[in-house]
XYZ file of C-alpha atoms in Angstrom:
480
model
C 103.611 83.125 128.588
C 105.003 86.766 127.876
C 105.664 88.921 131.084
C 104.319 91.994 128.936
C 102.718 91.836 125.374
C 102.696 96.000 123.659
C 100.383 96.424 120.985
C 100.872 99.181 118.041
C 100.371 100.265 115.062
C 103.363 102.570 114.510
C 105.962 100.496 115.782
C 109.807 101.140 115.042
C 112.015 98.166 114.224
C 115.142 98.866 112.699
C 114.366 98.618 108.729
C 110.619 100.374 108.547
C 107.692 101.263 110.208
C 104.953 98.375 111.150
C 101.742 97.402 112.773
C 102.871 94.602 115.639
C 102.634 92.700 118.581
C 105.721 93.041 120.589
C 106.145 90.337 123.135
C 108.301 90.863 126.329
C 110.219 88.212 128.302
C 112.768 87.864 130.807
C 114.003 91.922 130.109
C 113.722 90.915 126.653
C 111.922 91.285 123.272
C 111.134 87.636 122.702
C 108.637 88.146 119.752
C 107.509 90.844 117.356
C 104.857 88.925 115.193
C 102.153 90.672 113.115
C 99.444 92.173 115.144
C 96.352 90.483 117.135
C 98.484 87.321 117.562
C 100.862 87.402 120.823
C 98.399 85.960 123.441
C 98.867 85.435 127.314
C 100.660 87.412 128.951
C 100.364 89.223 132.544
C 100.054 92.474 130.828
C 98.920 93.639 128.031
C 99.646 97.747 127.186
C 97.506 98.737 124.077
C 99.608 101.447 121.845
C 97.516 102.239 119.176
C 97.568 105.650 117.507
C 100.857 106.200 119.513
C 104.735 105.421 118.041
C 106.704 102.946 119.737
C 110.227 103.252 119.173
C 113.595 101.976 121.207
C 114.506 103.773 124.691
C 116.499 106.432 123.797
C 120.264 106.910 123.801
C 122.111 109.745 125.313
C 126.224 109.215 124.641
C 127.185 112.536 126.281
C 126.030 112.906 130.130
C 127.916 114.757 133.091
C 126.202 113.397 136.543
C 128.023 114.173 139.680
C 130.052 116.470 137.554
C 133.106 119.149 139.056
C 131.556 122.324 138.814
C 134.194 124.829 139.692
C 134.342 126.973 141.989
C 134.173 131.068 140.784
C 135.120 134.011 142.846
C 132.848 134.522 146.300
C 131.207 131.025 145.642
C 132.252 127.072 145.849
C 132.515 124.303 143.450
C 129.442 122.007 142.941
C 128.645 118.912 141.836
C 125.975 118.454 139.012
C 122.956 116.211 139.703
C 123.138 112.550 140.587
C 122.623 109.905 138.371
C 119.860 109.337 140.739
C 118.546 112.386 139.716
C 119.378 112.496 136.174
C 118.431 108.923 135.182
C 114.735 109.437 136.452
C 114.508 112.773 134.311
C 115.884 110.455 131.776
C 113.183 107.539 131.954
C 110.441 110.416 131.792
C 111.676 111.552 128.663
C 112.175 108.273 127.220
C 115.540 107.597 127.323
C 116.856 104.192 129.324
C 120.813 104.473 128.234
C 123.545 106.819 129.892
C 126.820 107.277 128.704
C 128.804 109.461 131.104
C 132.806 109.835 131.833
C 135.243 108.240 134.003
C 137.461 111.001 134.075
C 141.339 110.081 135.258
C 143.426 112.049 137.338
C 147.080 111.852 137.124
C 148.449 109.757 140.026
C 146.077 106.606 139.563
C 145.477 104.142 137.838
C 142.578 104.011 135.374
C 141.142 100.961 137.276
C 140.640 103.016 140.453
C 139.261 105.609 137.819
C 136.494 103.449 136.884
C 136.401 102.544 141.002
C 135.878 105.765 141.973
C 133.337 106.256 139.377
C 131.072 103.249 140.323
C 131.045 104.475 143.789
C 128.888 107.091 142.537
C 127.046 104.963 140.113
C 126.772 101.506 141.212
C 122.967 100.926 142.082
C 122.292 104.709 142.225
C 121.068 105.020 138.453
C 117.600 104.450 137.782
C 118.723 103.409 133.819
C 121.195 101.661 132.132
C 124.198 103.059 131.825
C 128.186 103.356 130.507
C 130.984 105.348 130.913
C 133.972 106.660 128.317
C 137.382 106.617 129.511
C 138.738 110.425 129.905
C 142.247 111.117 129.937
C 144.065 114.350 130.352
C 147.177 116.108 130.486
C 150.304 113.852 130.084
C 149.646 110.443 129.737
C 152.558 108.382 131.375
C 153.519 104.614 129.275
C 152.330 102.657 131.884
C 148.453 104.141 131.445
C 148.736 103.618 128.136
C 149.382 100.029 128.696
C 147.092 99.813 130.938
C 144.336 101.574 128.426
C 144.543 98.621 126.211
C 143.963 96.046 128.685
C 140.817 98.534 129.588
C 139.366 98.849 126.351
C 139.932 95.483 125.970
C 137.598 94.539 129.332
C 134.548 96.339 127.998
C 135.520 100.380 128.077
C 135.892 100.608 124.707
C 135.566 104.516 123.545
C 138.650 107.320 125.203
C 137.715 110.844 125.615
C 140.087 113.194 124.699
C 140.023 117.286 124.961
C 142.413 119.203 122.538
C 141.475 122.477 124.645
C 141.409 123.322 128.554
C 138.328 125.344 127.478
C 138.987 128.434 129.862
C 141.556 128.972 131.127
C 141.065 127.781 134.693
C 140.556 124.752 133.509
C 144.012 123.884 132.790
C 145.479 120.548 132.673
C 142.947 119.153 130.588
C 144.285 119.209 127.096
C 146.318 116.386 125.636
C 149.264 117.395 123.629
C 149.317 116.225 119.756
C 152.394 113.804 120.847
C 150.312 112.208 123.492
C 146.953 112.023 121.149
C 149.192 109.954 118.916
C 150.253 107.189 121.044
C 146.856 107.193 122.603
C 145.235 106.454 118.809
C 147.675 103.816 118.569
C 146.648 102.179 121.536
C 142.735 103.151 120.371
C 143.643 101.103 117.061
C 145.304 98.235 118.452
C 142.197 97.346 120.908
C 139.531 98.564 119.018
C 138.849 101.228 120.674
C 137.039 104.330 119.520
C 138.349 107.806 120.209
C 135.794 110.549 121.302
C 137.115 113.867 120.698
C 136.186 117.381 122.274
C 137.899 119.163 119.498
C 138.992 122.795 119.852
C 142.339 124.890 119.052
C 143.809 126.009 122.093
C 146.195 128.695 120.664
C 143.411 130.246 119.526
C 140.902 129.428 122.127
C 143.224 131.048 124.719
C 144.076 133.616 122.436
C 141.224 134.904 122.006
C 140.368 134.949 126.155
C 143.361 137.182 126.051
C 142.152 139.364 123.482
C 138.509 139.656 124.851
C 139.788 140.326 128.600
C 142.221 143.068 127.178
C 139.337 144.709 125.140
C 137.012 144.983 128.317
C 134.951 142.538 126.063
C 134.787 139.281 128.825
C 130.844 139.665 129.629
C 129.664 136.111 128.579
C 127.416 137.124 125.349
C 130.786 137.249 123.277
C 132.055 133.464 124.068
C 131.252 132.635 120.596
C 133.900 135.124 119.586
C 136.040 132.588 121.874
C 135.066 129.446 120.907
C 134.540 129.817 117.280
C 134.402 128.138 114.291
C 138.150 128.516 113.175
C 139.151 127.143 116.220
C 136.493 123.880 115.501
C 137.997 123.703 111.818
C 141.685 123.824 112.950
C 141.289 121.097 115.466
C 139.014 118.689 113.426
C 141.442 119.286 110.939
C 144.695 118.674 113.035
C 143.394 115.481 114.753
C 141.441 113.635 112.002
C 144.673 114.002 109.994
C 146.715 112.936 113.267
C 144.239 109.726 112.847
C 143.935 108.852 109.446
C 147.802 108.208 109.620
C 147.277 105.682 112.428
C 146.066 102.729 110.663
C 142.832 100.919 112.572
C 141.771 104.190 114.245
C 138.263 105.351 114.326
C 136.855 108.765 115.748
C 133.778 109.826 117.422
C 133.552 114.242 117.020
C 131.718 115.272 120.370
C 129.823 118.391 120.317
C 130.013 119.351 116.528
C 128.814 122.932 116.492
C 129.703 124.247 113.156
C 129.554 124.637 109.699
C 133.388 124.031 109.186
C 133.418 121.033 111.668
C 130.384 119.189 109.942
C 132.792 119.440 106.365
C 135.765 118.394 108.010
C 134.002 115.482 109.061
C 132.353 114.946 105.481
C 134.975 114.981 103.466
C 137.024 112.608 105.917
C 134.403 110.037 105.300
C 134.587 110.782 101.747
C 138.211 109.778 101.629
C 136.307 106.782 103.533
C 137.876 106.842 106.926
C 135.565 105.503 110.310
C 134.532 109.260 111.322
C 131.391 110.052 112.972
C 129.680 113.362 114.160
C 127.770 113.966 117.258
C 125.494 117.174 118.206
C 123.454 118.328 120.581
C 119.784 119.543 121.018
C 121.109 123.140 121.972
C 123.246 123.866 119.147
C 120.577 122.585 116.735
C 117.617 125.012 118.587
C 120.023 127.616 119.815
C 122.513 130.312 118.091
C 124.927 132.763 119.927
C 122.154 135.223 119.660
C 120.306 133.252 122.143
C 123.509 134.549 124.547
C 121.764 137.769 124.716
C 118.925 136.943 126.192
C 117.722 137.547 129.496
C 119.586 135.206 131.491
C 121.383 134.203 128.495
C 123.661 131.573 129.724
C 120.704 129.378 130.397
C 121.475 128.268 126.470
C 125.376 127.843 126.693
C 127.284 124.842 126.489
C 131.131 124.276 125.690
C 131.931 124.691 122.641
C 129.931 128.035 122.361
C 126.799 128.392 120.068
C 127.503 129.285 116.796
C 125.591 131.639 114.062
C 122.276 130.887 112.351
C 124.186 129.770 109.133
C 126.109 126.879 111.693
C 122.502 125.882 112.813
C 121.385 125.023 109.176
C 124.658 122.900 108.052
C 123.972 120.670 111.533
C 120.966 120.424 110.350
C 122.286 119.303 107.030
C 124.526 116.927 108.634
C 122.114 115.455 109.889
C 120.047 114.854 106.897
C 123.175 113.677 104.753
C 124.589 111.152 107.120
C 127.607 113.305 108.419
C 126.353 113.844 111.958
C 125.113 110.417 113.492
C 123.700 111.303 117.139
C 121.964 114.044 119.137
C 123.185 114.642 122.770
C 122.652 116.403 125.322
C 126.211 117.100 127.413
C 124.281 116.938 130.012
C 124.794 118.912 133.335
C 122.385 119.154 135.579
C 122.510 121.656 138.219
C 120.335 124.685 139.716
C 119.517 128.042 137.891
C 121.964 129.577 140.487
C 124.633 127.756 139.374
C 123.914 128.306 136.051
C 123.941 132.186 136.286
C 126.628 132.163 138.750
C 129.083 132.910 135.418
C 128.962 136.484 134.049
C 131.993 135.880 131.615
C 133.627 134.546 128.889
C 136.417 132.525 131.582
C 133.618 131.443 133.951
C 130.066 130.641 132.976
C 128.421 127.073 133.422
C 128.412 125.192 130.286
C 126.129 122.168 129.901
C 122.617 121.658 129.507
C 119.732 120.595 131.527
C 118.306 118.394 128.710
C 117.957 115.121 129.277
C 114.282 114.535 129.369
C 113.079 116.625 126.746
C 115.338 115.758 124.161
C 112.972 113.220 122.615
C 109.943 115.104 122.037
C 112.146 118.372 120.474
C 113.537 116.370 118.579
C 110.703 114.169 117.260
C 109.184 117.903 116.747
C 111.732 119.293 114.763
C 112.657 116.193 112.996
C 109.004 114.491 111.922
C 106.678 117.127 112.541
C 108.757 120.066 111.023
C 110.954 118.601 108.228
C 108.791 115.677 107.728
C 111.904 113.457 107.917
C 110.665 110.079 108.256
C 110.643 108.023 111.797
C 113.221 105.745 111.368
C 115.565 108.702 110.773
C 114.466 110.128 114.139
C 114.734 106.807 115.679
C 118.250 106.071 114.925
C 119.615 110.112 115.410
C 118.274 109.427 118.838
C 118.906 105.774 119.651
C 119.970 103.424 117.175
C 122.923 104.864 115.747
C 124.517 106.167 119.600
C 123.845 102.263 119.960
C 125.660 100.888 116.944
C 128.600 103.317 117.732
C 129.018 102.999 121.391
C 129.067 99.117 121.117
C 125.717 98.704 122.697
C 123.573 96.940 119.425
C 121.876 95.647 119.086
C 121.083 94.465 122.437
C 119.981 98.482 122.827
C 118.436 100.805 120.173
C 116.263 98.212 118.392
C 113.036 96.850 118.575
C 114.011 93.630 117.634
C 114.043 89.663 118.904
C 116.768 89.689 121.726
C 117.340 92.931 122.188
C 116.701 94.599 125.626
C 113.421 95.481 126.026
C 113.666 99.144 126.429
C 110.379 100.410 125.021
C 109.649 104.173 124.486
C 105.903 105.159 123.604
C 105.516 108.633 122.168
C 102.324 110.378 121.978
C 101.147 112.570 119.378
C 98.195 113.441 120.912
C 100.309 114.690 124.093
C 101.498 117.707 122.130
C 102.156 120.367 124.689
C 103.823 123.386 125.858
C 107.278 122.510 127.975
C 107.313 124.021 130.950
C 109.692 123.462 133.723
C 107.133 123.002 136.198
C 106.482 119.150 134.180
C 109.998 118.262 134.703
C 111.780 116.259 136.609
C 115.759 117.651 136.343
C 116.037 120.993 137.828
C 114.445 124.262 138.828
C 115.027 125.805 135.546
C 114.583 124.638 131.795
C 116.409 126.114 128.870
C 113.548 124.867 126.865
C 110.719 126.558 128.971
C 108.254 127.386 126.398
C 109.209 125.068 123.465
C 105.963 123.550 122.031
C 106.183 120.270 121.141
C 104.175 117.578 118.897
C 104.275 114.388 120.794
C 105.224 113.178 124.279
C 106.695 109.621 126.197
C 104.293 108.594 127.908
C 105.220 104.951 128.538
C 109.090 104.258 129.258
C 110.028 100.239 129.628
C 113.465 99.550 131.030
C 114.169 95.674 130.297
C 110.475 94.575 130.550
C 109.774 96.890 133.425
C 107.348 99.694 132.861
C 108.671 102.271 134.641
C 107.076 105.334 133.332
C 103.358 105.419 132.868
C 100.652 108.109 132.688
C 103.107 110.488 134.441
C 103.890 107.993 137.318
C 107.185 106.808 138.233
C 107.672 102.948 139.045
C 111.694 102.883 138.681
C 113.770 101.611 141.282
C 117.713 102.742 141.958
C 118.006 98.986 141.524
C 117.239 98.758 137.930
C 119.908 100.644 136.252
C 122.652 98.290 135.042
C 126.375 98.923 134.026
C 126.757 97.872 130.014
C 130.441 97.111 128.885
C 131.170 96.955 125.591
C 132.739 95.916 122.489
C 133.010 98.299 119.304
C 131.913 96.649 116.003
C 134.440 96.065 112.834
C 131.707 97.567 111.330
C 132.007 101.357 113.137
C 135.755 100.850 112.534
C 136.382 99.659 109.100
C 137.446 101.687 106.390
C 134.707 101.556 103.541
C 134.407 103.399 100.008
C 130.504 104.473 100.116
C 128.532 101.830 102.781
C 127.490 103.945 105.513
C 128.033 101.890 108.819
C 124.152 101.562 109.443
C 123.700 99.329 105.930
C 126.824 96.688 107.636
């Protein structure tokens, strides 16, 4: 007997589209056999006319995130994971990969400590963390980073940038970045890199806040492409000269970072792009808007001309995943920053991220479902060492089941959500809809209603694949 038994005729297994029976047991697919077949089961959910795809993926999340502090306010924290991870499950996503950020004067274990304290059965979906270092990075953390990766925290966040200059203390010098890949390469690790360059980063601050130019509409004069180039430039380099290394490009948000990463993997090094919803929806012109920083996320929003090579990225295999950097906090906070050195980045994305994507991707450009299935689940899950227990329909996988509606096409309008009292993507019409989110077996979206339970979300460690890190002439890492 199956505990649940879904029905479709657009379902999404990882090598074409299909007419099925999916049958659910244990938190488990245990059968997908051809359609009218799976029998008795204590719940039967008929998806016909709708897709059915994997619960989503989301490698780039900030819950319970530092805020700082600007002048005549205080620092905040960004929503819970509580908070977050039912947003999540409404929008059809059931993974969470967020940071365990280290501070200098502990040890990464009572990193990852502190972090489950605000975790641990407070997430309504599964979830992960990366390992983020910064600063100096003393031996004995480096030793200590292998045993860690080694344990099941497997990908190491590292910033090349403070980003403004409060912020400082962040950035890992080149020196550092090098003995950290080493220790990446000997584990197996994977290094996930928020790549900027700080000389001119901070120079340009300087020059802005000496030309009376610091209102926040000019940060992509700040954080601009040359500065994406340099750094892409400087660090895959840095890593293609440490044998066994393999990098993960957070954030890609231009033209000159999407080559860099290209013609790496030409030369056939284990290099992989990420970007988000924003920068592929969003350009700096957005910035001038009213309430303009609504759209902002670190790095800045780039030109129109930026948008369409993401967008070619993603067609042509160089960008591999669609985040969110998620940060989740109140309009207030959002606006608090009126320039270049102090406005809110992040976005309050999570839960529509599917269905503008599915809109822009199948309904737009006609690109075919499985390509919007794996920019949005399968390939975060082959990366991050989560597949393919996550991100595929599949016998043994998790079953984490998101139904999309096409007939649910709609307006977004923040008043729907579930994240925050604001929506960057207030007004965004959209072709489809979840409608039905399963976490494990558990239905725990339907119809609009919430079932989810702080119990349910789980803590995934992992292992990244030879596959993602092996060297290869041509093979993309999806066809090992």
């Amino acid at each position: 007997m199956y505990d649940l038994i879904m029905r479709g005729d657009r379902i999404v297994p990882p090598h074409g589209v299909t007419k099925a029976d999916l049958g659910v047991r244990d938190g488990r697919i245990a059968a997908v056999a051809e359609s009218g077949t799976l029998r008795d089961a204590a719940r039967e959910i008929d998806a016909s006319g709708k897709i059915v795809m994997p619960g989503g993926i989301d490698p780039h999340v900030h819950c319970a995130w530092h805020i700082p502090a600007i002048e005549g306010g205080e620092a905040q924290l960004t929503g819970p994971p509580a908070q977050v991870s039912r947003a999540a499950l409404f929008g059809g996503t059931t993974t969470m990969i967020d940071f365990a950020a280290w501070e200098p004067g502990e040890t990464l274990a009572q990193t990852v400590e502190k972090r489950d304290e605000a975790w641990a059965g407070k997430c309504h979906c599964d979830y992960a963390y990366h390992i983020m270092l910064r600063d100096r990075i003393p031996p004995e953390r480096l030793e200590e980073l292998g045993r860690l990766i080694d344990a099941g925290y497997p990908t190491v966040k590292i910033f090349t940038t403070d980003i403004p200059p409060s912020r400082r203390g962040r950035m890992i010098r080149f020196g550092d970045i090098w003995e950290i890949f080493k220790v990446i390469a000997a584990h197996g690790g994977l290094g996930v890199i928020h790549a900027e360059d700080d000389d001119i980063v901070m120079h340009m601050y300087d020059k802005l806040i000496g030309e009376d130019r610091a209102a926040f509409e000019n940060m992509a004069e700040v954080h601009n492409a040359l500065s994406e180039e340099l750094s892409f430039r400087r660090v895959i380099r840095l890593a293609e000269n440490v044998p066994g290394t393999a990098l993960y490009m957070m954030h890609t948000s231009a033209a000159s970072g999407v080559e860099a990463v290209a013609e790496s993997r030409a030369r056939g090094f284990p290099i992989y792009g990420e970007t988000l919803h924003q920068y592929l929806m969003f350009t700096s012109e957005d910035y001038r808007r009213p309430r303009g920083q609504i759209y902002h996320t670190y790095p800045s929003l780039k030109s129109k001309s930026d948008q369409r090579a993401l967008w070619a990225g993603l067609r042509d295999g160089v960008i591999h995943t669609v985040a969110t950097d998620e940060i989740c906090c109140t309009l207030a906070v959002k606006l608090q920053g009126r320039r270049i050195d102090d406005t809110t980045g992040g976005n309050a994305g999570v839960e529509p991220r599917l269905a503008v994507m599915y809109t822009q991707m199948v309904t737009e450009r006609g690109w075919p479902l499985e390509t919007f299935v794996e920019l949005t689940s399968t390939n975060a899950a082959k990366l991050m060492g989560l597949y393919p227990r996550k991100g595929a329909i599949a016998v043994g996988a998790d079953a984490d089941i998101t139904v999309l509606d096409p007939t649910a096409a709609r307006t977004v309008r923040n008043d729907d959500l579930h994240e925050s009292d604001y929506t960057p993507w207030e007004g965004q019409e959209v072709s489809a809809w979840p409608t039905t989110t399963v976490l494990r077996g558990k239905v725990v979206v339907e119809d609009g209603t919430f079932h989810g339970d702080l119990s349910d979300g789980q803590y995934l460690k992992r292992t990244i694949p030879d596959s993602v890190r092996a060297r290869r002439s041509s093979r993309d890492f999806s066809e090992s």
